[in-house]
């Protein structure tokens, strides 16, 4: 294994054509990652890893995926200078990586298309997925429709209520949405249910996990399919600014959009990588999803990472106004980037995120997803810290159509009390 | 191999039968009542008891176990309570107490500490359904040091190479999951089980227990014909969930344990 100077072994990008990880490091990021799953899933994970590693060195797979990205997703996505928004960011030059303009409205499609192609290569005809905000579920249903696969999406009951529009979208696309009523009825329980389905139907079914967590090879594989974000951003910012940005920032739920962006700059130590996690109602209230601020290393959903847990190792329910960030675990590579200091992670509260949501909408004519608004709030904070000479790229990971009702409710309450 | 584990499987072998292995979580319905349930199971002929450690995200479990552990957690059961339940049980000669736990609560409690305190409480082994041998280095050291057995799982999908690895690190017994799926009583136990047991048998002399889906004395008998242990969990829990009173639950659990104990004696 060749580790780039200054970068810990195990987190170097798996470049197409190169051996992904050495066998001793395989699936781990320092002490994080690995596989903590029922034995019944080990064969399926091995099969998936083989299919993925074979695809990595197969030019026809890369070509097929590149065609889909261009002709179906609409890549490359633009990098937009946010000239009016950046006035709220201490005058730093702020660029938005427009994943919101992808087909289905978020970055999620990048991973879904890659895994759906792998599903077909493995000879499987059915995909299952978990979803929080519904973006990954919609993307999965979309890819399933495109490739003629059966699709079942597990979604916490609470999330089906607050994201009803996305439930309807999935059903229109031909997917079956299963509301999950066990446990806390949110994303973590949807993942449990998806795992149970997978272990029962593993011969016919691929679990199309939507973020950079779960047992190996999911974290490495999902990062790879999103690395197109970082690759494009790097080329675009070099073309526009003639230099690398001072910081690349993103919101972090499971952390897939962040890993996609970070992967383009991980070997550039001069680029600060900052992830913003959900501070909910404030970390002092206990109602948040700030895994790095308040969690501890542990095992959840097949991987070792930072987990919100009590003193007995029971998972503590998370909270965020954004369903997509409302998750008590985080991708294991983020855990390692956190521990090594290569990336930093800060909480952004519901109200800070909603303020940024409003600011971007009114300064740029772009309504972001509430998940994404956490990254925008972070950029406002970071821009003031770095000053007017700084260049910041923000991953605009999704559009806010799905959140209009939540936002209307939020601002309606505020305007009633404030006017 | 732990002495009590050895005694369980030797007694079964000497009796030309399989051992009966029964699972119910600690703290369900309450900590005190779970001691009564588990003791009743021992008294009615369960040879090896799996005391479940309730966990918030039981992704290998079906509805019955999910419901029981949710109730136990809602009632506030902790890892220390589970160890206390083990301490309070009174196994007879040729009986053993194991804990079954997902990995995170053990890691959080402290790997060495858990193995040590379980041994001190009189426990003989631990089953870890989501821990694979690849991730088990510290656990293997801790269980070796404390003298409690460690049981890992094999499944119908396990390759021979994996069966070799998994059975190689098991002490006590190897847990053969008979079905591709989650826990829960089924009318028919998978026909994959005999073949799986035969494959494991070719890699190890360690006893093999078969679980997932066993719900009657008849099924127990058919499994006892080829396995060293018959594992029953959800069907016990279903009886507790369905009983109108706790006294009735104890009576139903005892009667069911006796039916299964007869089953494992008629299979060989």
XYZ file of C-alpha atoms in Angstrom:
687
model
C 0.000 0.000 0.000
C 1.324 3.430 -0.852
C 0.310 6.145 1.540
C 0.772 9.678 0.331
C 3.123 11.632 2.572
C 1.237 13.138 5.462
C -1.909 11.171 4.746
C -2.593 8.160 6.954
C -2.717 4.804 5.281
C -6.186 3.598 4.505
C -7.735 6.846 3.419
C -6.022 7.338 0.105
C -8.486 7.486 -2.742
C -9.079 4.272 -4.600
C -8.244 5.406 -8.100
C -9.663 3.457 -11.016
C -7.114 0.996 -12.266
C -5.165 0.912 -9.027
C -5.363 -1.660 -6.277
C -7.936 -0.234 -3.867
C -6.548 -1.096 -0.439
C -3.964 -3.526 0.791
C -5.395 -6.678 2.285
C -4.465 -5.759 5.851
C -6.060 -2.341 5.565
C -9.025 -3.508 3.556
C -12.235 -1.962 4.729
C -10.648 -0.028 7.569
C -9.827 3.596 8.113
C -7.408 3.504 11.013
C -9.378 1.836 13.813
C -12.711 2.586 12.108
C -14.793 0.761 9.529
C -14.611 -3.001 9.148
C -17.549 -5.393 9.126
C -19.782 -5.971 12.129
C -22.591 -7.968 10.581
C -24.349 -11.300 10.920
C -22.309 -14.031 9.274
C -25.141 -14.586 6.786
C -24.212 -11.288 5.109
C -20.499 -11.943 4.798
C -20.808 -13.840 1.525
C -22.879 -11.042 -0.001
C -20.355 -8.447 1.142
C -17.536 -10.495 -0.364
C -19.484 -10.808 -3.605
C -20.124 -7.068 -3.659
C -16.493 -6.284 -2.946
C -15.366 -8.563 -5.761
C -17.850 -7.030 -8.185
C -16.795 -3.526 -7.181
C -13.077 -4.237 -7.410
C -13.592 -5.861 -10.807
C -15.592 -2.839 -11.967
C -12.844 -0.489 -10.798
C -10.395 -1.992 -13.268
C -12.926 -2.501 -16.062
C -12.881 0.380 -18.569
C -16.313 -0.623 -19.872
C -17.840 -0.090 -16.431
C -16.272 3.358 -16.113
C -17.468 4.217 -19.618
C -20.998 3.048 -18.952
C -21.152 5.045 -15.734
C -19.655 8.137 -17.383
C -22.301 7.971 -20.127
C -25.076 7.802 -17.553
C -23.582 10.667 -15.584
C -23.429 12.857 -18.674
C -26.646 11.883 -20.444
C -28.946 11.029 -17.560
C -27.695 12.890 -14.475
C -26.550 15.925 -16.439
C -22.961 16.024 -15.274
C -20.713 17.818 -14.925
C -22.627 19.942 -12.476
C -21.716 23.643 -12.575
C -19.591 25.442 -10.037
C -21.464 28.684 -9.403
C -19.884 31.793 -7.870
C -22.329 33.029 -5.233
C -21.653 36.771 -5.538
C -24.499 38.057 -3.407
C -24.442 35.230 -0.872
C -20.730 35.731 -0.281
C -21.388 39.210 1.073
C -22.817 37.356 4.073
C -19.619 35.329 4.301
C -17.164 38.043 5.273
C -16.475 38.789 1.616
C -14.740 35.472 0.943
C -15.268 34.193 -2.592
C -17.797 31.398 -2.300
C -18.459 28.804 -4.964
C -21.362 26.384 -4.940
C -20.946 22.904 -6.386
C -24.354 22.468 -7.906
C -25.308 18.897 -7.088
C -28.840 20.258 -6.702
C -28.993 20.449 -10.491
C -28.480 16.712 -10.919
C -31.437 14.653 -12.059
C -33.542 13.875 -8.952
C -32.228 17.009 -7.266
C -29.294 15.896 -5.166
C -25.900 14.215 -5.157
C -27.520 10.876 -4.250
C -27.938 9.869 -7.903
C -24.142 9.506 -8.339
C -23.918 6.572 -5.943
C -27.204 5.048 -6.960
C -26.310 4.740 -10.626
C -22.985 3.118 -9.788
C -24.524 0.586 -7.436
C -27.429 -0.133 -9.771
C -24.945 -1.001 -12.514
C -23.177 -3.311 -10.052
C -26.503 -4.889 -9.127
C -27.056 -5.855 -12.739
C -23.493 -7.162 -12.976
C -24.102 -9.376 -9.958
C -27.181 -10.818 -11.639
C -29.567 -9.480 -9.021
C -33.008 -8.164 -9.902
C -34.146 -6.386 -6.755
C -32.758 -3.453 -4.806
C -33.670 -2.280 -1.350
C -32.737 1.055 0.159
C -33.137 3.059 3.326
C -34.002 6.702 3.236
C -34.221 9.559 5.695
C -35.196 12.739 3.858
C -36.278 10.631 0.918
C -33.587 11.848 -1.485
C -31.753 8.534 -1.541
C -35.042 6.668 -1.814
C -36.089 8.794 -4.771
C -32.710 8.337 -6.421
C -32.884 4.564 -5.855
C -36.422 4.362 -7.222
C -35.269 6.365 -10.227
C -32.331 4.087 -10.985
C -34.538 1.026 -10.475
C -37.051 2.368 -12.988
C -34.270 3.166 -15.435
C -32.725 -0.290 -15.212
C -35.838 -2.386 -14.739
C -35.129 -3.462 -11.159
C -37.660 -4.080 -8.405
C -37.245 -1.504 -5.643
C -38.334 -1.469 -1.995
C -37.504 1.559 0.156
C -37.528 1.457 3.954
C -38.346 4.770 5.585
C -38.980 5.607 9.235
C -42.637 6.285 9.852
C -41.835 9.722 11.249
C -39.906 10.550 8.084
C -42.738 9.391 5.801
C -44.886 11.981 7.554
C -42.459 14.901 7.294
C -41.353 14.002 3.752
C -44.698 13.012 2.226
C -43.827 14.546 -1.128
C -40.849 12.245 -1.565
C -42.961 9.216 -0.596
C -45.303 10.086 -3.444
C -42.366 10.552 -5.818
C -41.000 7.093 -4.991
C -44.386 5.502 -5.508
C -44.857 7.310 -8.823
C -41.512 5.832 -9.892
C -42.810 2.354 -9.159
C -41.084 1.682 -5.848
C -42.724 0.235 -2.761
C -42.232 2.392 0.329
C -42.333 0.530 3.636
C -42.913 2.764 6.688
C -40.801 1.476 9.591
C -42.568 1.590 12.940
C -39.948 -0.103 15.112
C -37.523 1.645 17.452
C -37.370 5.410 17.007
C -39.082 5.154 13.580
C -36.360 7.152 11.847
C -33.416 6.544 9.541
C -31.508 4.252 11.888
C -34.500 1.942 12.195
C -35.022 2.031 8.430
C -31.437 0.761 8.075
C -32.139 -2.047 10.585
C -35.196 -3.077 8.576
C -33.298 -2.945 5.288
C -30.572 -5.158 6.801
C -33.227 -7.659 7.903
C -34.706 -7.744 4.412
C -31.237 -8.147 2.918
C -30.224 -11.064 5.105
C -33.485 -12.793 4.179
C -33.390 -12.150 0.416
C -29.699 -11.830 -0.239
C -29.647 -14.119 -3.283
C -31.935 -11.891 -5.335
C -31.359 -8.573 -3.638
C -28.718 -5.890 -3.453
C -28.850 -3.497 -0.526
C -28.267 -0.137 -2.136
C -26.943 1.657 0.919
C -27.134 5.402 0.478
C -24.167 6.743 2.351
C -20.514 6.164 3.246
C -21.239 4.024 6.261
C -22.166 0.378 6.838
C -19.910 -2.661 6.515
C -17.023 -2.746 4.060
C -16.992 -2.262 1.120
C -19.833 0.283 1.337
C -17.865 3.262 2.739
C -15.116 2.948 0.136
C -17.517 2.141 -2.691
C -19.993 4.937 -2.013
C -17.129 7.413 -1.686
C -15.817 6.250 -5.034
C -19.127 6.824 -6.783
C -19.329 10.330 -5.309
C -15.687 11.176 -5.962
C -16.839 12.667 -9.274
C -17.969 15.655 -7.169
C -14.482 16.329 -5.854
C -12.801 15.624 -9.176
C -15.014 18.067 -11.061
C -14.805 20.710 -8.339
C -11.021 20.574 -8.321
C -10.807 21.029 -12.097
C -13.422 23.774 -12.077
C -11.921 25.832 -9.278
C -8.439 25.557 -10.807
C -9.842 26.743 -14.132
C -11.693 29.682 -12.583
C -9.383 30.793 -9.799
C -6.109 29.340 -10.951
C -5.571 27.919 -7.507
C -7.012 25.520 -4.980
C -9.645 26.743 -2.544
C -8.762 27.565 1.048
C -11.605 25.386 2.244
C -14.014 22.768 0.951
C -17.109 22.366 3.100
C -20.169 20.156 3.174
C -22.916 18.953 5.478
C -22.405 15.573 7.100
C -25.200 13.151 7.910
C -23.809 9.765 6.948
C -21.355 11.884 5.029
C -21.518 10.855 1.382
C -21.686 14.278 -0.224
C -18.866 15.424 2.040
C -16.673 12.413 1.201
C -17.354 13.019 -2.484
C -16.147 16.609 -2.231
C -13.314 15.922 0.229
C -11.905 13.133 -1.923
C -10.890 15.710 -4.532
C -8.732 17.627 -2.045
C -7.633 15.079 0.519
C -4.068 15.053 -0.776
C -3.867 18.858 -0.734
C -3.027 19.724 2.871
C -3.485 23.447 2.186
C -7.210 22.901 1.575
C -9.176 22.894 4.809
C -11.908 20.280 4.882
C -14.840 21.103 7.128
C -17.946 19.031 7.728
C -21.041 20.477 9.377
C -23.210 18.114 11.374
C -26.643 18.771 12.784
C -26.586 20.696 16.046
C -30.357 20.370 16.218
C -31.828 22.496 18.970
C -28.311 23.029 20.369
C -25.896 20.405 21.616
C -26.541 21.487 25.208
C -30.187 20.362 24.809
C -29.290 16.789 23.919
C -31.567 17.093 20.875
C -29.053 17.024 18.023
C -27.107 14.746 15.712
C -23.632 16.033 16.592
C -21.733 12.752 16.615
C -18.299 14.319 16.781
C -19.280 16.894 19.369
C -21.100 14.487 21.684
C -20.668 10.910 20.421
C -17.994 8.313 21.088
C -16.374 5.537 19.077
C -18.577 2.470 18.854
C -20.257 0.108 16.420
C -23.474 0.834 14.571
C -24.910 -0.633 11.383
C -21.969 -2.820 10.614
C -19.125 -0.363 11.084
C -16.976 1.117 13.832
C -17.320 4.882 13.913
C -18.490 7.749 16.111
C -21.917 6.921 17.509
C -24.355 8.823 19.693
C -24.752 6.335 22.515
C -25.412 6.190 26.213
C -23.047 4.836 28.859
C -24.256 1.282 28.108
C -23.673 1.429 24.371
C -27.326 1.842 23.454
C -27.847 4.123 20.493
C -29.292 7.479 21.487
C -31.929 8.896 19.149
C -30.706 11.864 17.168
C -32.601 15.001 16.287
C -32.416 17.475 13.449
C -34.862 19.613 11.517
C -33.266 17.939 8.517
C -34.267 14.297 8.107
C -31.142 13.633 6.054
C -28.796 14.606 8.890
C -30.879 12.967 11.598
C -28.657 9.934 12.111
C -26.733 8.847 15.240
C -23.754 7.404 13.328
C -21.420 8.744 10.635
C -19.237 7.255 7.934
C -16.085 5.629 9.366
C -13.739 7.527 7.070
C -15.024 10.761 8.587
C -14.217 9.331 12.012
C -10.665 8.773 10.889
C -10.367 12.154 9.172
C -11.617 13.665 12.435
C -9.117 11.825 14.604
C -6.191 12.568 12.316
C -7.213 16.210 12.093
C -7.304 16.164 8.290
C -10.914 17.326 8.457
C -12.760 19.188 11.172
C -16.419 18.876 12.094
C -18.652 21.463 13.682
C -22.300 21.489 14.672
C -24.782 23.872 13.058
C -28.112 24.314 14.812
C -31.560 24.116 13.237
C -31.983 27.869 13.472
C -28.535 28.659 12.036
C -29.284 26.332 9.138
C -32.678 27.888 8.517
C -31.147 31.356 8.512
C -28.680 30.250 5.840
C -31.551 28.597 3.964
C -33.300 31.963 3.793
C -30.154 33.891 2.936
C -29.230 31.692 -0.004
C -32.788 31.687 -1.298
C -32.955 35.476 -1.273
C -29.433 36.294 -2.423
C -28.940 33.697 -5.133
C -32.397 32.495 -6.115
C -31.446 28.980 -5.059
C -33.583 27.168 -2.496
C -31.280 24.602 -0.912
C -32.172 21.399 0.891
C -32.204 21.946 4.645
C -29.349 19.428 4.901
C -27.319 21.614 2.556
C -28.282 24.729 4.495
C -26.104 23.429 7.335
C -23.079 23.634 5.036
C -24.115 27.122 3.938
C -24.368 28.272 7.547
C -20.915 26.814 8.066
C -19.586 28.720 5.049
C -20.981 31.976 6.458
C -19.168 31.304 9.714
C -15.941 30.166 8.061
C -15.899 33.032 5.548
C -15.945 35.595 8.334
C -13.081 33.751 9.976
C -10.956 33.433 6.828
C -11.606 36.932 5.485
C -12.074 38.459 2.023
C -9.090 36.836 0.315
C -10.347 33.355 0.967
C -11.875 31.002 -1.570
C -14.452 28.547 -0.231
C -16.266 25.819 -2.116
C -19.535 24.561 -0.679
C -21.133 21.351 -1.827
C -24.676 22.376 -2.657
C -25.743 18.798 -2.189
C -29.458 19.102 -2.848
C -32.314 21.370 -3.734
C -34.998 22.371 -1.289
C -38.259 21.565 -3.075
C -38.915 18.730 -0.626
C -38.428 21.112 2.302
C -40.736 23.915 1.264
C -43.461 22.855 3.664
C -41.069 22.542 6.611
C -39.522 25.899 5.750
C -42.888 27.597 5.383
C -43.868 26.315 8.793
C -40.578 27.453 10.309
C -40.674 30.952 8.853
C -44.411 31.298 9.309
C -43.935 30.852 13.036
C -41.066 33.329 13.039
C -42.880 35.998 11.037
C -45.949 35.769 13.252
C -43.886 36.351 16.340
C -41.519 38.857 14.740
C -43.882 41.257 12.963
C -13.481 -24.816 26.725
C -15.272 -23.668 29.848
C -16.018 -26.453 32.355
C -19.769 -25.917 32.467
C -19.982 -25.801 28.662
C -18.021 -29.023 28.481
C -20.343 -30.626 31.021
C -23.453 -29.605 29.063
C -22.346 -31.164 25.820
C -20.770 -34.231 27.487
C -23.981 -34.936 29.381
C -25.956 -34.628 26.158
C -23.562 -36.894 24.298
C -23.641 -39.452 27.108
C -27.435 -39.345 27.021
C -27.341 -39.883 23.269
C -29.256 -36.659 22.749
C -28.785 -33.011 21.830
C -28.502 -30.191 24.335
C -31.442 -27.816 24.621
C -30.401 -24.174 24.339
C -32.945 -21.480 25.215
C -32.863 -17.706 24.757
C -34.793 -14.988 26.566
C -33.530 -11.435 27.136
C -32.682 -10.216 30.614
C -34.978 -7.462 31.807
C -38.027 -8.787 29.993
C -40.658 -8.214 31.206
C -38.700 -6.811 34.186
C -35.301 -7.667 35.630
C -36.781 -9.680 38.511
C -39.323 -11.434 36.319
C -36.642 -12.344 33.780
C -34.765 -14.154 36.548
C -37.938 -16.140 37.245
C -38.456 -16.929 33.549
C -34.868 -17.991 33.001
C -34.775 -20.077 36.183
C -38.018 -21.778 35.117
C -36.380 -22.638 31.808
C -33.422 -24.209 33.615
C -35.737 -26.094 35.944
C -37.805 -27.434 33.036
C -34.823 -28.886 31.202
C -33.006 -26.177 29.254
C -29.345 -27.263 29.355
C -27.697 -24.079 28.185
C -29.328 -20.725 28.773
C -28.726 -17.726 26.538
C -29.420 -14.609 28.567
C -30.076 -11.891 26.001
C -28.483 -8.474 26.469
C -31.065 -6.023 25.090
C -29.745 -3.664 22.398
C -31.343 -0.707 20.680
C -30.574 -1.889 17.139
C -31.101 -5.662 16.947
C -30.701 -5.990 13.202
C -30.551 -9.772 13.152
C -33.784 -10.201 15.093
C -37.372 -10.649 14.016
C -40.516 -9.160 15.580
C -40.733 -11.257 18.779
C -37.208 -10.531 19.996
C -37.425 -6.908 18.843
C -40.556 -6.408 20.899
C -39.105 -8.070 23.973
C -35.855 -6.099 23.958
C -37.656 -2.835 23.275
C -39.762 -3.497 26.362
C -36.707 -4.393 28.413
C -34.882 -1.221 27.339
C -37.940 0.916 27.962
C -37.997 -0.533 31.485
C -34.379 0.595 31.876
C -32.339 -2.613 31.810
C -28.560 -2.071 31.729
C -25.521 -4.239 31.087
C -24.894 -4.403 34.832
C -28.453 -5.668 35.302
C -27.795 -8.410 32.774
C -24.712 -9.525 34.682
C -26.737 -9.418 37.862
C -29.392 -11.681 36.308
C -26.643 -14.168 35.454
C -25.382 -13.980 39.018
C -28.838 -14.666 40.458
C -29.549 -17.763 38.351
C -28.921 -21.174 39.879
C -27.885 -23.633 37.217
C -27.836 -27.291 38.159
C -25.181 -29.854 37.404
C -24.510 -30.024 33.650
C -26.156 -26.671 32.974
C -24.489 -23.483 31.742
C -25.328 -19.801 31.409
C -24.281 -17.782 28.352
C -24.965 -14.187 27.386
C -26.001 -13.299 23.851
C -25.153 -9.738 22.891
C -24.625 -7.509 19.937
C -21.136 -6.119 19.966
C -21.478 -2.435 20.853
C -22.739 -2.871 24.434
C -19.781 -5.159 25.180
C -17.283 -2.787 23.614
C -18.785 0.125 25.513
C -18.733 -1.763 28.822
C -15.114 -2.706 28.219
C -14.127 -5.891 26.432
C -11.876 -7.244 29.187
C -14.169 -6.044 31.924
C -17.205 -7.724 30.386
C -15.490 -11.089 30.038
C -14.101 -10.860 33.568
C -17.340 -9.750 35.237
C -19.340 -12.395 33.382
C -16.955 -15.077 34.609
C -17.261 -13.680 38.133
C -21.054 -13.801 37.845
C -20.916 -17.486 36.954
C -21.395 -17.108 33.205
C -19.756 -19.648 30.915
C -19.850 -18.092 27.481
C -20.931 -15.319 25.132
C -22.612 -15.415 21.723
C -21.912 -12.378 19.555
C -24.156 -12.384 16.470
C -22.622 -9.344 14.763
C -18.967 -9.914 15.609
C -16.901 -11.636 12.959
C -13.557 -13.309 13.725
C -11.798 -10.634 11.656
C -12.823 -7.959 14.176
C -12.528 -10.149 17.267
C -8.856 -9.902 18.220
C -9.347 -8.173 21.605
C -12.383 -10.352 22.339
C -10.446 -13.542 21.764
C -7.746 -12.338 24.156
C -10.312 -11.285 26.768
C -12.268 -14.534 26.669
C -9.075 -16.588 26.775
C -7.977 -14.662 29.845
C -11.288 -14.946 31.695
C -12.118 -18.526 30.735
C -15.539 -17.818 29.238
C -16.358 -19.423 25.914
C -16.966 -17.439 22.743
C -19.490 -18.489 20.146
C -19.603 -17.065 16.640
C -22.136 -17.819 13.915
C -21.983 -19.663 10.652
C -24.700 -19.423 8.004
C -25.802 -21.419 4.951
C -24.060 -18.812 2.797
C -20.717 -19.242 4.562
C -17.983 -20.589 2.325
C -15.953 -23.568 3.531
C -13.026 -21.218 4.039
C -15.117 -19.020 6.321
C -16.539 -21.990 8.187
C -12.979 -23.028 8.857
C -12.066 -19.592 10.221
C -15.233 -19.160 12.286
C -15.310 -22.612 13.799
C -11.593 -22.301 14.498
C -12.129 -19.393 16.899
C -15.282 -20.751 18.567
C -14.974 -22.358 21.954
C -17.993 -23.849 23.702
C -20.121 -24.337 20.609
C -20.555 -23.114 17.044
C -23.892 -21.406 16.346
C -25.259 -22.616 12.998
C -27.945 -20.229 11.763
C -30.208 -22.623 9.891
C -31.878 -20.079 7.664
C -30.936 -17.007 5.705
C -33.000 -14.541 7.666
C -33.760 -13.036 11.030
C -34.762 -14.782 14.225
C -38.355 -15.930 14.591
C -40.424 -19.069 14.913
C -41.103 -20.831 11.644
C -43.291 -23.795 10.750
C -40.525 -25.426 8.791
C -36.865 -25.283 9.681
C -34.713 -24.809 6.642
C -33.403 -27.920 4.914
C -30.112 -26.051 4.627
C -29.378 -26.894 8.267
C -28.302 -30.563 7.946
C -25.924 -29.732 5.136
C -24.522 -26.756 7.039
C -23.942 -28.867 10.156
C -22.209 -31.519 8.072
C -19.933 -28.902 6.549
C -19.068 -27.444 9.960
C -18.493 -30.949 11.317
C -15.781 -31.530 8.739
C -13.854 -28.532 10.115
C -14.160 -28.884 13.882
C -14.837 -31.126 16.849
C -16.489 -28.250 18.714
C -20.204 -28.931 19.351
C -22.650 -27.371 16.911
C -25.937 -25.752 17.912
C -28.653 -25.084 15.351
C -30.977 -22.135 15.696
C -33.333 -19.765 13.883
C -36.934 -20.801 13.520
C -37.345 -23.706 15.942
C -40.875 -23.648 17.378
C -41.906 -27.176 18.445
C -40.729 -30.351 20.146
C -41.069 -32.124 16.827
C -38.692 -29.691 15.124
C -36.315 -29.999 18.063
C -36.335 -33.766 17.610
C -35.540 -33.557 13.911
C -32.622 -31.194 14.540
C -31.368 -33.269 17.467
C -30.862 -36.115 14.999
C -27.866 -34.343 13.472
C -26.854 -31.399 15.727
C -25.313 -31.199 19.211
C -27.601 -28.439 20.386
C -31.053 -27.111 19.491
C -31.493 -23.358 19.992
C -34.913 -21.831 20.681
C -35.601 -18.148 21.366
C -38.521 -16.404 19.704
C -40.970 -19.219 20.479
C -40.264 -18.780 24.209
C -40.712 -15.033 23.934
C -43.936 -15.383 21.978
C -45.361 -17.385 24.886
C -44.435 -14.646 27.352
C -45.840 -11.915 25.101
C -49.085 -13.788 24.570
C -49.734 -14.923 28.163
C -52.534 -13.010 29.929
C -50.673 -13.048 33.263
C -47.081 -13.486 34.353
C -47.929 -16.694 36.211
C -49.393 -18.057 33.005
C -46.237 -16.986 31.153
C -44.082 -18.993 33.570
C -46.376 -21.993 33.207
C -46.336 -21.767 29.401
C -42.558 -21.309 29.239
C -42.034 -24.308 31.552
C -44.384 -26.521 29.574
C -42.745 -25.501 26.303
C -39.242 -26.123 27.703
C -40.377 -29.570 28.813
C -41.803 -30.284 25.341
C -38.508 -29.255 23.751
C -36.486 -31.229 26.318
C -38.483 -34.310 25.378
C -37.921 -33.470 21.716
C -34.136 -33.358 21.964
C -34.280 -36.777 23.657
C -36.356 -38.439 20.949
C -34.296 -37.355 17.972
C -31.234 -39.548 18.126
